[in-house]
mmCIF file of C-alpha atoms in Angstrom:
data_model
loop_
_atom_site.group_PDB
_atom_site.id
_atom_site.type_symbol
_atom_site.label_atom_id
_atom_site.label_comp_id
_atom_site.label_asym_id
_atom_site.label_seq_id
_atom_site.Cartn_x
_atom_site.Cartn_y
_atom_site.Cartn_z
ATOM 1 C CA MET U 1 78.014 -37.910 63.675
ATOM 2 C CA MET U 2 74.435 -38.604 64.380
ATOM 3 C CA THR U 3 73.682 -40.588 67.477
ATOM 4 C CA LYS U 4 71.673 -43.601 67.569
ATOM 5 C CA ASN U 5 68.723 -41.824 68.896
ATOM 6 C CA LYS U 6 68.671 -39.330 65.994
ATOM 7 C CA ILE U 7 69.054 -42.230 63.383
ATOM 8 C CA GLY U 8 66.201 -43.956 65.033
ATOM 9 C CA LEU U 9 64.050 -40.832 64.952
ATOM 10 C CA VAL U 10 64.883 -40.362 61.070
ATOM 11 C CA LEU U 11 63.919 -44.036 60.264
ATOM 12 C CA MET U 12 60.739 -43.588 62.245
ATOM 13 C CA LEU U 13 59.808 -40.537 60.411
ATOM 14 C CA PHE U 14 60.677 -42.270 56.955
ATOM 15 C CA LEU U 15 58.498 -45.356 57.781
ATOM 16 C CA CYS U 16 55.543 -42.970 58.759
ATOM 17 C CA LEU U 17 55.907 -41.078 55.490
ATOM 18 C CA LYS U 18 56.410 -44.352 53.522
ATOM 19 C CA SER U 19 53.028 -45.995 55.018
ATOM 20 C CA PHE U 20 50.972 -42.745 54.887
ATOM 21 C CA SER U 21 48.423 -43.309 52.004
ATOM 22 C CA GLN U 22 47.753 -40.698 49.527
ATOM 23 C CA THR U 23 44.461 -40.211 47.584
ATOM 24 C CA GLU U 24 46.281 -40.221 44.419
ATOM 25 C CA ASP U 25 47.168 -43.959 44.989
ATOM 26 C CA PHE U 26 43.639 -45.089 44.612
ATOM 27 C CA GLN U 27 41.900 -45.317 41.368
ATOM 28 C CA TYR U 28 38.189 -45.144 42.446
ATOM 29 C CA ARG U 29 36.224 -43.048 44.732
ATOM 30 C CA ARG U 30 32.765 -42.510 46.079
ATOM 31 C CA THR U 31 31.460 -39.431 48.051
ATOM 32 C CA LEU U 32 30.168 -40.068 51.503
ATOM 33 C CA GLU U 33 26.706 -38.337 51.878
ATOM 34 C CA ASN U 34 25.321 -36.744 55.231
ATOM 35 C CA VAL U 35 28.299 -37.296 57.439
ATOM 36 C CA SER U 36 26.906 -35.599 60.465
ATOM 37 C CA GLU U 37 28.067 -37.678 63.653
ATOM 38 C CA THR U 38 31.070 -39.088 65.120
ATOM 39 C CA TRP U 39 30.195 -42.538 64.342
ATOM 40 C CA HIS U 40 28.482 -43.901 61.107
ATOM 41 C CA LYS U 41 27.862 -47.042 59.262
ATOM 42 C CA ILE U 42 28.702 -47.483 55.517
ATOM 43 C CA ILE U 43 27.396 -50.470 53.550
ATOM 44 C CA LEU U 44 30.145 -51.458 50.922
ATOM 45 C CA PRO U 45 28.416 -51.364 47.429
ATOM 46 C CA GLU U 46 28.109 -54.611 45.925
ATOM 47 C CA GLU U 47 29.053 -53.426 42.262
ATOM 48 C CA SER U 48 32.528 -52.396 43.670
ATOM 49 C CA PHE U 49 33.630 -55.677 44.842
ATOM 50 C CA ASP U 50 35.235 -56.184 41.437
ATOM 51 C CA LYS U 51 37.724 -53.585 42.026
ATOM 52 C CA PHE U 52 38.385 -54.359 45.716
ATOM 53 C CA ASN U 53 41.480 -56.357 46.749
ATOM 54 C CA SER U 54 40.525 -59.695 47.804
ATOM 55 C CA ASP U 55 41.275 -58.865 51.535
ATOM 56 C CA PHE U 56 39.862 -55.415 51.293
ATOM 57 C CA SER U 57 43.181 -54.081 52.035
ATOM 58 C CA ASP U 58 42.863 -51.058 49.691
ATOM 59 C CA VAL U 59 39.680 -49.619 51.248
ATOM 60 C CA ARG U 60 40.129 -45.970 52.911
ATOM 61 C CA ILE U 61 38.345 -43.059 53.768
ATOM 62 C CA PHE U 62 39.773 -39.630 53.354
ATOM 63 C CA GLY U 63 38.382 -36.202 54.169
ATOM 64 C CA ASN U 64 39.075 -33.101 52.062
ATOM 65 C CA ASN U 65 42.301 -32.293 54.038
ATOM 66 C CA LYS U 66 43.499 -35.841 53.073
ATOM 67 C CA THR U 67 43.151 -37.005 56.802
ATOM 68 C CA GLU U 68 42.679 -40.823 56.886
ATOM 69 C CA THR U 69 39.492 -41.901 58.748
ATOM 70 C CA PRO U 70 39.702 -44.868 60.896
ATOM 71 C CA TYR U 71 37.228 -47.731 60.563
ATOM 72 C CA ILE U 72 36.367 -51.388 61.404
ATOM 73 C CA LEU U 73 35.383 -53.795 58.662
ATOM 74 C CA LYS U 74 32.244 -55.806 59.651
ATOM 75 C CA THR U 75 30.145 -58.528 57.871
ATOM 76 C CA ALA U 76 26.622 -59.631 58.840
ATOM 77 C CA SER U 77 27.174 -63.244 58.722
ATOM 78 C CA ASP U 78 25.436 -65.905 60.830
ATOM 79 C CA ARG U 79 26.746 -66.290 64.278
ATOM 80 C CA ILE U 80 26.503 -69.790 65.741
ATOM 81 C CA SER U 81 27.502 -70.683 69.251
ATOM 82 C CA GLU U 82 27.403 -74.350 70.591
ATOM 83 C CA THR U 83 27.163 -75.367 74.276
ATOM 84 C CA ALA U 84 27.992 -78.831 75.356
ATOM 85 C CA ILE U 85 25.194 -80.224 77.941
ATOM 86 C CA GLN U 86 26.654 -82.757 80.251
ATOM 87 C CA PHE U 87 24.545 -86.050 80.643
ATOM 88 C CA LYS U 88 24.733 -89.796 81.334
ATOM 89 C CA THR U 89 23.289 -92.824 79.727
ATOM 90 C CA ILE U 90 20.930 -94.571 82.139
ATOM 91 C CA ASN U 91 19.306 -97.269 79.928
ATOM 92 C CA VAL U 92 20.040 -99.263 76.957
ATOM 93 C CA SER U 93 17.362 -101.723 76.083
ATOM 94 C CA ASN U 94 15.330 -103.243 73.296
ATOM 95 C CA LYS U 95 12.024 -104.791 72.449
ATOM 96 C CA ASN U 96 11.799 -106.890 69.310
ATOM 97 C CA ALA U 97 13.204 -104.650 66.506
ATOM 98 C CA ASP U 98 13.144 -101.382 68.752
ATOM 99 C CA TYR U 99 16.209 -100.330 70.367
ATOM 100 C CA PHE U 100 16.140 -97.847 73.297
ATOM 101 C CA TYR U 101 18.601 -95.330 74.732
ATOM 102 C CA THR U 102 17.992 -93.011 77.486
ATOM 103 C CA PHE U 103 19.786 -90.240 78.552
ATOM 104 C CA GLU U 104 19.638 -88.115 81.967
ATOM 105 C CA LEU U 105 20.702 -84.296 81.782
ATOM 106 C CA LEU U 106 22.888 -83.436 84.540
ATOM 107 C CA GLN U 107 21.605 -79.751 84.510
ATOM 108 C CA ALA U 108 18.357 -78.041 83.703
ATOM 109 C CA LYS U 109 19.244 -76.595 80.241
ATOM 110 C CA GLU U 110 17.417 -76.256 76.921
ATOM 111 C CA ILE U 111 18.774 -78.486 74.089
ATOM 112 C CA ASN U 112 17.948 -78.650 70.352
ATOM 113 C CA GLN U 113 20.636 -80.953 69.036
ATOM 114 C CA ILE U 114 21.793 -84.538 69.500
ATOM 115 C CA LYS U 115 24.672 -85.867 67.496
ATOM 116 C CA LEU U 116 25.147 -89.805 67.407
ATOM 117 C CA GLY U 117 28.010 -91.998 66.529
ATOM 118 C CA PHE U 118 27.880 -95.577 65.828
ATOM 119 C CA GLU U 119 30.245 -98.482 65.142
ATOM 120 C CA GLN U 120 28.563 -99.499 61.868
ATOM 121 C CA GLU U 121 29.720 -97.807 58.831
ATOM 122 C CA ASN U 122 26.696 -98.686 56.790
ATOM 123 C CA PHE U 123 23.026 -98.238 57.944
ATOM 124 C CA ASP U 124 19.811 -96.610 57.085
ATOM 125 C CA TRP U 125 17.525 -96.292 60.271
ATOM 126 C CA LYS U 126 14.716 -94.359 61.473
ATOM 127 C CA LEU U 127 14.377 -93.047 65.077
ATOM 128 C CA ASP U 128 11.693 -91.517 67.547
ATOM 129 C CA LEU U 129 12.964 -88.838 69.967
ATOM 130 C CA GLU U 130 10.958 -88.649 73.217
ATOM 131 C CA ALA U 131 11.327 -86.520 76.249
ATOM 132 C CA SER U 132 10.159 -86.787 79.954
ATOM 133 C CA ASN U 133 10.862 -85.280 83.315
ATOM 134 C CA ASN U 134 9.634 -88.191 85.217
ATOM 135 C CA GLN U 135 10.228 -91.271 82.956
ATOM 136 C CA THR U 136 6.465 -92.012 83.130
ATOM 137 C CA GLU U 137 4.872 -89.686 80.739
ATOM 138 C CA TRP U 138 6.856 -89.359 77.624
ATOM 139 C CA PHE U 139 6.388 -86.553 74.809
ATOM 140 C CA LEU U 140 7.284 -87.254 71.211
ATOM 141 C CA ILE U 141 9.603 -84.583 69.858
ATOM 142 C CA GLN U 142 10.752 -86.165 66.528
ATOM 143 C CA LYS U 143 9.158 -89.303 64.785
ATOM 144 C CA ASP U 144 10.493 -91.335 61.817
ATOM 145 C CA TYR U 145 13.629 -89.129 61.739
ATOM 146 C CA ARG U 146 16.091 -90.789 59.364
ATOM 147 C CA ILE U 147 19.895 -91.305 60.138
ATOM 148 C CA LEU U 148 22.133 -92.805 57.625
ATOM 149 C CA SER U 149 25.724 -93.918 56.820
ATOM 150 C CA ILE U 150 27.172 -95.034 53.557
ATOM 151 C CA LYS U 151 30.864 -96.032 53.188
ATOM 152 C CA ASN U 152 32.296 -97.685 50.010
ATOM 153 C CA SER U 153 34.629 -96.850 47.214
ATOM 154 C CA GLN U 154 32.429 -94.216 45.912
ATOM 155 C CA THR U 155 30.985 -92.497 48.861
ATOM 156 C CA ASP U 156 31.871 -91.677 52.428
ATOM 157 C CA TYR U 157 28.724 -90.037 53.943
ATOM 158 C CA LYS U 158 27.108 -89.698 57.419
ATOM 159 C CA PHE U 159 23.908 -88.032 58.694
ATOM 160 C CA THR U 160 23.514 -88.755 62.254
ATOM 161 C CA GLN U 161 22.608 -85.464 63.839
ATOM 162 C CA VAL U 162 19.203 -84.905 65.163
ATOM 163 C CA ASP U 163 17.807 -81.371 65.203
ATOM 164 C CA PHE U 164 14.802 -80.445 66.920
ATOM 165 C CA PRO U 165 13.095 -77.309 68.422
ATOM 166 C CA ASP U 166 14.351 -75.996 71.788
ATOM 167 C CA SER U 167 13.219 -78.187 74.529
ATOM 168 C CA LYS U 168 13.787 -78.337 78.279
ATOM 169 C CA TYR U 169 13.320 -81.910 79.968
ATOM 170 C CA LYS U 170 15.435 -84.033 82.264
ATOM 171 C CA PHE U 171 15.281 -87.255 80.284
ATOM 172 C CA TYR U 172 15.454 -87.951 76.574
ATOM 173 C CA ARG U 173 15.007 -91.374 75.010
ATOM 174 C CA ILE U 174 16.010 -92.456 71.475
ATOM 175 C CA LYS U 175 14.108 -95.224 69.876
ATOM 176 C CA ILE U 176 15.867 -96.740 66.753
ATOM 177 C CA LYS U 177 13.995 -99.182 64.572
ATOM 178 C CA ALA U 178 16.684 -101.494 63.021
ATOM 179 C CA SER U 179 17.262 -105.082 62.018
ATOM 180 C CA GLU U 180 20.329 -105.226 64.079
ATOM 181 C CA GLN U 181 21.470 -103.879 67.389
ATOM 182 C CA PRO U 182 22.927 -100.389 66.739
ATOM 183 C CA LYS U 183 26.129 -100.091 68.457
ATOM 184 C CA LEU U 184 26.209 -96.445 69.844
ATOM 185 C CA THR U 185 29.726 -95.325 70.421
ATOM 186 C CA GLU U 186 29.081 -91.715 71.396
ATOM 187 C CA ALA U 187 26.544 -89.126 71.767
ATOM 188 C CA LYS U 188 26.583 -85.442 72.163
ATOM 189 C CA ILE U 189 24.038 -83.267 73.609
ATOM 190 C CA ARG U 190 24.147 -79.420 72.642
ATOM 191 C CA GLU U 191 22.289 -76.268 72.815
ATOM 192 C CA GLN U 192 22.959 -74.398 69.544
ATOM 193 C CA GLN U 193 22.181 -70.802 69.292
ATOM 194 C CA LYS U 194 22.171 -68.966 65.941
ATOM 195 C CA GLU U 195 22.215 -65.348 65.336
ATOM 196 C CA GLU U 196 20.817 -64.871 61.770
ATOM 197 C CA GLY U 197 22.998 -62.568 59.526
ATOM 198 C CA SER U 198 21.992 -60.495 56.621
ATOM 199 C CA PHE U 199 22.531 -61.808 53.290
ATOM 200 C CA LYS U 200 21.565 -60.924 49.692
ATOM 201 C CA THR U 201 20.769 -63.038 46.804
ATOM 202 C CA ALA U 202 23.551 -62.768 44.286
ATOM 203 C CA THR U 203 22.136 -62.111 40.828
ATOM 204 C CA ILE U 204 23.100 -64.796 38.428
ATOM 205 C CA LYS U 205 23.918 -63.618 34.912
ATOM 206 C CA THR U 206 24.391 -66.917 33.210
ATOM 207 C CA LEU U 207 23.823 -70.609 34.250
ATOM 208 C CA LYS U 208 24.932 -73.541 32.101
ATOM 209 C CA LYS U 209 24.212 -77.045 32.838
ATOM 210 C CA THR U 210 25.942 -79.999 31.039
ATOM 211 C CA ILE U 211 26.132 -83.719 31.555
ATOM 212 C CA ASP U 212 29.465 -85.470 30.976
ATOM 213 C CA ALA U 213 28.635 -89.101 30.096
ATOM 214 C CA LYS U 214 32.277 -90.217 29.800
ATOM 215 C CA LYS U 215 33.275 -88.909 33.257
ATOM 216 C CA LYS U 216 29.835 -89.544 34.632
ATOM 217 C CA THR U 217 29.407 -86.024 36.066
ATOM 218 C CA SER U 218 26.959 -83.244 35.876
ATOM 219 C CA VAL U 219 28.576 -79.817 35.772
ATOM 220 C CA ILE U 220 26.927 -76.447 36.475
ATOM 221 C CA GLU U 221 28.727 -73.207 35.493
ATOM 222 C CA VAL U 222 27.569 -70.179 37.261
ATOM 223 C CA GLU U 223 28.421 -66.543 36.196
ATOM 224 C CA LEU U 224 27.367 -63.655 38.837
ATOM 225 C CA ALA U 225 26.451 -60.225 37.659
ATOM 226 C CA HIS U 226 29.296 -58.816 40.040
ATOM 227 C CA LYS U 227 32.008 -60.358 42.095
ATOM 228 C CA VAL U 228 30.743 -60.859 45.584
ATOM 229 C CA PRO U 229 31.732 -62.619 48.859
ATOM 230 C CA VAL U 230 30.075 -65.902 48.409
ATOM 231 C CA SER U 231 28.621 -67.186 51.796
ATOM 232 C CA SER U 232 26.557 -70.069 50.547
ATOM 233 C CA ILE U 233 25.502 -72.202 47.557
ATOM 234 C CA LYS U 234 22.246 -73.972 47.229
ATOM 235 C CA ILE U 235 21.590 -76.541 44.431
ATOM 236 C CA ASN U 236 17.800 -76.957 43.917
ATOM 237 C CA ILE U 237 17.136 -80.608 42.982
ATOM 238 C CA GLY U 238 13.836 -81.751 41.512
ATOM 239 C CA THR U 239 14.546 -85.367 41.790
ATOM 240 C CA THR U 240 12.091 -87.353 44.144
ATOM 241 C CA PHE U 241 14.134 -90.464 44.827
ATOM 242 C CA ASP U 242 16.994 -90.574 47.300
ATOM 243 C CA TYR U 243 20.487 -89.553 46.218
ATOM 244 C CA TYR U 244 24.011 -88.979 47.783
ATOM 245 C CA ARG U 245 26.451 -87.461 45.451
ATOM 246 C CA PRO U 246 29.909 -86.075 46.109
ATOM 247 C CA VAL U 247 30.217 -82.597 44.957
ATOM 248 C CA THR U 248 32.917 -80.104 44.235
ATOM 249 C CA ILE U 249 32.487 -76.367 44.087
ATOM 250 C CA GLU U 250 35.276 -74.320 42.602
ATOM 251 C CA ILE U 251 36.027 -70.651 41.768
ATOM 252 C CA LEU U 252 37.538 -69.215 38.771
ATOM 253 C CA ARG U 253 41.161 -68.046 39.498
ATOM 254 C CA ASP U 254 42.244 -66.852 35.988
ATOM 255 C CA SER U 255 42.113 -67.626 32.394
ATOM 256 C CA VAL U 256 44.627 -68.061 29.568
ATOM 257 C CA LYS U 257 44.075 -67.688 25.905
ATOM 258 C CA ILE U 258 46.077 -70.346 23.974
ATOM 259 C CA GLU U 259 45.796 -70.625 20.205
ATOM 260 C CA ASP U 260 42.429 -68.693 20.042
ATOM 261 C CA LYS U 261 40.879 -70.835 22.904
ATOM 262 C CA TRP U 262 40.368 -69.776 26.328
ATOM 263 C CA HIS U 263 41.655 -72.105 29.102
ATOM 264 C CA TYR U 264 40.053 -71.659 32.597
ATOM 265 C CA ASN U 265 41.932 -72.198 36.093
ATOM 266 C CA TYR U 266 39.751 -72.971 39.046
ATOM 267 C CA ASP U 267 40.528 -73.314 42.777
ATOM 268 C CA ILE U 268 38.429 -75.495 44.952
ATOM 269 C CA LEU U 269 36.115 -73.620 47.425
ATOM 270 C CA THR U 270 34.508 -76.328 49.198
ATOM 271 C CA GLN U 271 33.451 -79.913 48.793
ATOM 272 C CA GLY U 272 30.794 -82.060 50.328
ATOM 273 C CA THR U 273 27.821 -84.252 49.538
ATOM 274 C CA LEU U 274 24.655 -83.519 48.000
ATOM 275 C CA SER U 275 22.029 -85.525 49.700
ATOM 276 C CA SER U 276 18.134 -85.742 49.820
ATOM 277 C CA LEU U 277 18.383 -85.508 53.484
ATOM 278 C CA GLU U 278 20.359 -82.328 53.858
ATOM 279 C CA LYS U 279 18.935 -79.268 51.776
ATOM 280 C CA LYS U 280 20.546 -76.365 53.625
ATOM 281 C CA GLY U 281 23.207 -75.969 50.857
ATOM 282 C CA PHE U 282 27.100 -75.360 51.327
ATOM 283 C CA SER U 283 28.631 -72.843 53.708
ATOM 284 C CA THR U 284 31.683 -70.974 52.433
ATOM 285 C CA ASP U 285 34.187 -68.363 53.898
ATOM 286 C CA ASN U 286 32.825 -65.391 52.214
ATOM 287 C CA THR U 287 35.434 -65.883 49.203
ATOM 288 C CA LEU U 288 35.220 -63.196 46.584
ATOM 289 C CA ALA U 289 33.963 -64.684 43.475
ATOM 290 C CA LYS U 290 32.231 -64.143 39.973
ATOM 291 C CA LYS U 291 32.372 -67.514 38.361
ATOM 292 C CA LEU U 292 31.655 -70.867 39.942
ATOM 293 C CA ARG U 293 31.948 -74.501 38.761
ATOM 294 C CA ILE U 294 29.917 -77.068 40.415
ATOM 295 C CA THR U 295 30.758 -80.750 39.646
ATOM 296 C CA ILE U 296 28.373 -83.557 40.718
ATOM 297 C CA GLU U 297 29.693 -87.086 40.759
ATOM 298 C CA ASN U 298 26.922 -89.243 39.356
ATOM 299 C CA ASN U 299 29.067 -92.462 39.157
ATOM 300 C CA ASN U 300 26.506 -95.111 37.661
ATOM 301 C CA ASN U 301 23.544 -93.385 38.731
ATOM 302 C CA GLN U 302 20.881 -91.447 36.771
ATOM 303 C CA PRO U 303 21.768 -87.606 36.649
ATOM 304 C CA LEU U 304 19.874 -85.399 38.897
ATOM 305 C CA ASP U 305 17.134 -83.012 38.036
ATOM 306 C CA ILE U 306 18.931 -79.696 38.564
ATOM 307 C CA GLN U 307 16.394 -76.887 38.687
ATOM 308 C CA GLY U 308 18.594 -73.994 39.748
ATOM 309 C CA VAL U 309 21.148 -72.724 42.079
ATOM 310 C CA GLU U 310 20.865 -69.937 44.594
ATOM 311 C CA VAL U 311 24.083 -68.075 45.690
ATOM 312 C CA LYS U 312 24.050 -65.823 48.865
ATOM 313 C CA ASN U 313 26.476 -63.147 49.668
ATOM 314 C CA ALA U 314 27.467 -61.642 52.879
ATOM 315 C CA ILE U 315 26.864 -57.956 53.353
ATOM 316 C CA TYR U 316 30.139 -55.986 54.243
ATOM 317 C CA PHE U 317 30.096 -52.618 55.922
ATOM 318 C CA LEU U 318 32.527 -50.173 57.626
ATOM 319 C CA ILE U 319 32.107 -48.703 61.130
ATOM 320 C CA ALA U 320 33.935 -45.406 60.805
ATOM 321 C CA ARG U 321 34.830 -42.528 63.199
ATOM 322 C CA PHE U 322 34.639 -38.974 61.873
ATOM 323 C CA THR U 323 36.363 -36.568 64.263
ATOM 324 C CA GLU U 324 36.179 -33.550 62.158
ATOM 325 C CA LYS U 325 33.316 -32.109 60.146
ATOM 326 C CA GLY U 326 33.856 -31.885 56.388
ATOM 327 C CA ASN U 327 33.360 -33.781 53.099
ATOM 328 C CA TYR U 328 34.596 -37.304 53.072
ATOM 329 C CA SER U 329 34.986 -39.927 50.363
ATOM 330 C CA LEU U 330 35.520 -43.727 50.033
ATOM 331 C CA PHE U 331 38.736 -44.552 48.166
ATOM 332 C CA TYR U 332 39.646 -48.082 46.674
ATOM 333 C CA GLY U 333 41.428 -49.567 43.774
ATOM 334 C CA ASN U 334 45.148 -49.791 44.897
ATOM 335 C CA LYS U 335 46.832 -53.362 44.235
ATOM 336 C CA LYS U 336 49.704 -52.288 46.330
ATOM 337 C CA ALA U 337 47.790 -51.198 49.510
ATOM 338 C CA GLU U 338 48.582 -52.914 52.688
ATOM 339 C CA LYS U 339 45.722 -53.554 55.389
ATOM 340 C CA PRO U 340 45.488 -50.656 57.503
ATOM 341 C CA GLN U 341 45.485 -50.990 61.310
ATOM 342 C CA TYR U 342 43.656 -48.558 63.649
ATOM 343 C CA ASP U 343 43.446 -48.024 67.234
ATOM 344 C CA ILE U 344 39.631 -48.402 67.447
ATOM 345 C CA GLU U 345 40.040 -52.145 66.712
ATOM 346 C CA ASN U 346 41.171 -52.493 70.294
ATOM 347 C CA PHE U 347 38.196 -50.512 71.686
ATOM 348 C CA GLU U 348 35.176 -52.073 70.173
ATOM 349 C CA GLU U 349 33.141 -51.839 73.307
ATOM 350 C CA ASN U 350 33.156 -48.000 72.993
ATOM 351 C CA ILE U 351 31.550 -47.873 69.678
ATOM 352 C CA PRO U 352 27.718 -47.426 69.480
ATOM 353 C CA LYS U 353 25.872 -50.610 68.698
ATOM 354 C CA ASN U 354 23.458 -49.119 66.057
ATOM 355 C CA PRO U 355 25.337 -46.148 64.255
ATOM 356 C CA SER U 356 23.318 -44.260 61.656
ATOM 357 C CA VAL U 357 23.912 -45.374 58.231
ATOM 358 C CA ILE U 358 25.295 -43.002 55.371
ATOM 359 C CA THR U 359 25.037 -43.587 51.571
ATOM 360 C CA VAL U 360 27.565 -43.341 49.207
ATOM 361 C CA SER U 361 27.397 -42.039 45.726
ATOM 362 C CA LYS U 362 28.078 -43.403 42.328
ATOM 363 C CA GLU U 363 31.542 -44.770 41.474
ATOM 364 C CA GLU U 364 33.714 -42.236 39.743
ATOM 365 C CA GLN U 365 37.355 -42.287 38.603
ATOM 366 C CA ASN U 366 39.609 -40.495 41.042
ATOM 367 C CA PRO U 367 40.879 -37.369 39.060
ATOM 368 C CA GLN U 368 43.940 -37.455 41.362
ATOM 369 C CA PHE U 369 44.999 -40.997 40.586
ATOM 370 C CA LYS U 370 48.524 -41.195 39.177
ATOM 371 C CA THR U 371 49.349 -44.128 36.970
ATOM 372 C CA GLU U 372 52.911 -45.199 37.835
ATOM 373 C CA THR U 373 55.128 -45.172 34.881
ATOM 374 C CA LYS U 374 58.681 -46.599 34.934
ATOM 375 C CA SER U 375 61.085 -45.276 32.745
ATOM 376 C CA PRO U 376 63.560 -47.610 30.789
ATOM 377 C CA LEU U 377 66.792 -48.448 32.805
ATOM 378 C CA PHE U 378 69.203 -46.147 31.043
ATOM 379 C CA GLU U 379 66.865 -43.265 30.727
ATOM 380 C CA ASN U 380 67.070 -42.890 34.596
ATOM 381 C CA LYS U 381 70.215 -40.633 35.381
ATOM 382 C CA ILE U 382 70.803 -42.341 38.906
ATOM 383 C CA TRP U 383 71.324 -45.730 37.085
ATOM 384 C CA LEU U 384 73.676 -44.007 34.642
ATOM 385 C CA TRP U 385 75.790 -42.570 37.544
ATOM 386 C CA VAL U 386 75.816 -45.854 39.374
ATOM 387 C CA LEU U 387 76.995 -47.721 36.144
ATOM 388 C CA MET U 388 79.520 -44.908 35.373
ATOM 389 C CA GLY U 389 80.949 -45.284 39.072
ATOM 390 C CA ILE U 390 81.229 -49.118 38.804
ATOM 391 C CA ILE U 391 83.220 -48.743 35.459
ATOM 392 C CA ILE U 392 85.418 -46.080 36.932
ATOM 393 C CA ILE U 393 86.299 -48.225 40.028
ATOM 394 C CA ALA U 394 86.845 -51.378 37.943
ATOM 395 C CA LEU U 395 89.113 -49.589 35.520
ATOM 396 C CA ALA U 396 91.093 -47.954 38.659
ATOM 397 C CA PHE U 397 91.477 -51.343 40.143
ATOM 398 C CA TYR U 398 92.861 -53.131 36.992
ATOM 399 C CA SER U 399 94.867 -50.175 36.292
ATOM 400 C CA LEU U 400 96.821 -50.373 39.830
ATOM 401 C CA LYS U 401 97.134 -53.998 39.425
ATOM 402 C CA MET U 402 98.862 -53.878 36.160
ATOM 403 C CA LEU U 403 101.207 -51.160 37.376
ATOM 404 C CA ARG U 404 102.089 -53.256 40.548
ATOM 405 C CA GLU U 405 102.911 -56.295 38.104
#
């Protein structure tokens, strides 16, 4: 009889063999060129995203000896960090229709953002932002900066964040020009640092704009040349008047053909407000998509002049460790693959910051790929033996029962 230790060892060996990926499990491959060092950077080709699993779980690197090469998946997205700066409000005053709020920083720090909150839900004000080190000599940082809040049955929109270039002063003063006393409920002073990422402008294959007068919406349908990890969507508007329109951006999930007509099912990617005050676009979580649908709620307003759409996609790359010399290939196209786990994920501090980039060849069908074919149930001998065994046991059981009676 096997001991518990032996049984555990057998189970571990079985699990290891089960989890070991074979090259024949992957439908596509690309040769890695000029592998010469221990660490290399491999930029994933955009035209292959159509065939990757949505979570990149099927991406593998194998050598000629079928040894799996470990890697870390990275993306060159923006990195934004915010530091809250301590301050105190020292003056609140007004002169005619000008209302003043003065803040004193409790530490000498650079800042570039002040976010304001007000008790009023509907307002449209302009403000000046000034700075000083002695409250005697003031320097203008922002002039006629517009802040806005609209809340009604159709819109719930706020724009009360004041952005400005890095500055380092002890005192900051906001002057709001308003017909009523702005009831300031909060202020947050921050230093925001942004490390710019690397993005590509996705190639748009088709763009269709329609206006639904009945639903009072403008709809933009965008089809990209390839499925890519969408990072941001910017809608270019030529309208010169102010506007604030709710927007829903969706991605195509699947399509079904019913009675010679295609029906498309979409999932919501992001929602927000398209505003004449903010023209940065809408950020998303690098979701793989090829078809987008953008719906702008016009309500009773004149439709906007939509001049185009810009879609940015993140650049994904691998940092891989090669321990042996030889030829290596990138494999993918395995729907059943589980996301790999490698030791190097826990030792990123030991990875060189700028490993050399290697190129990948054109995509080709993996000649070793084996399509899984399932035999009919009763062509499988194991199932036949199991079925015969069940019949024999059932006959024996009922035969004994009859003899006893």
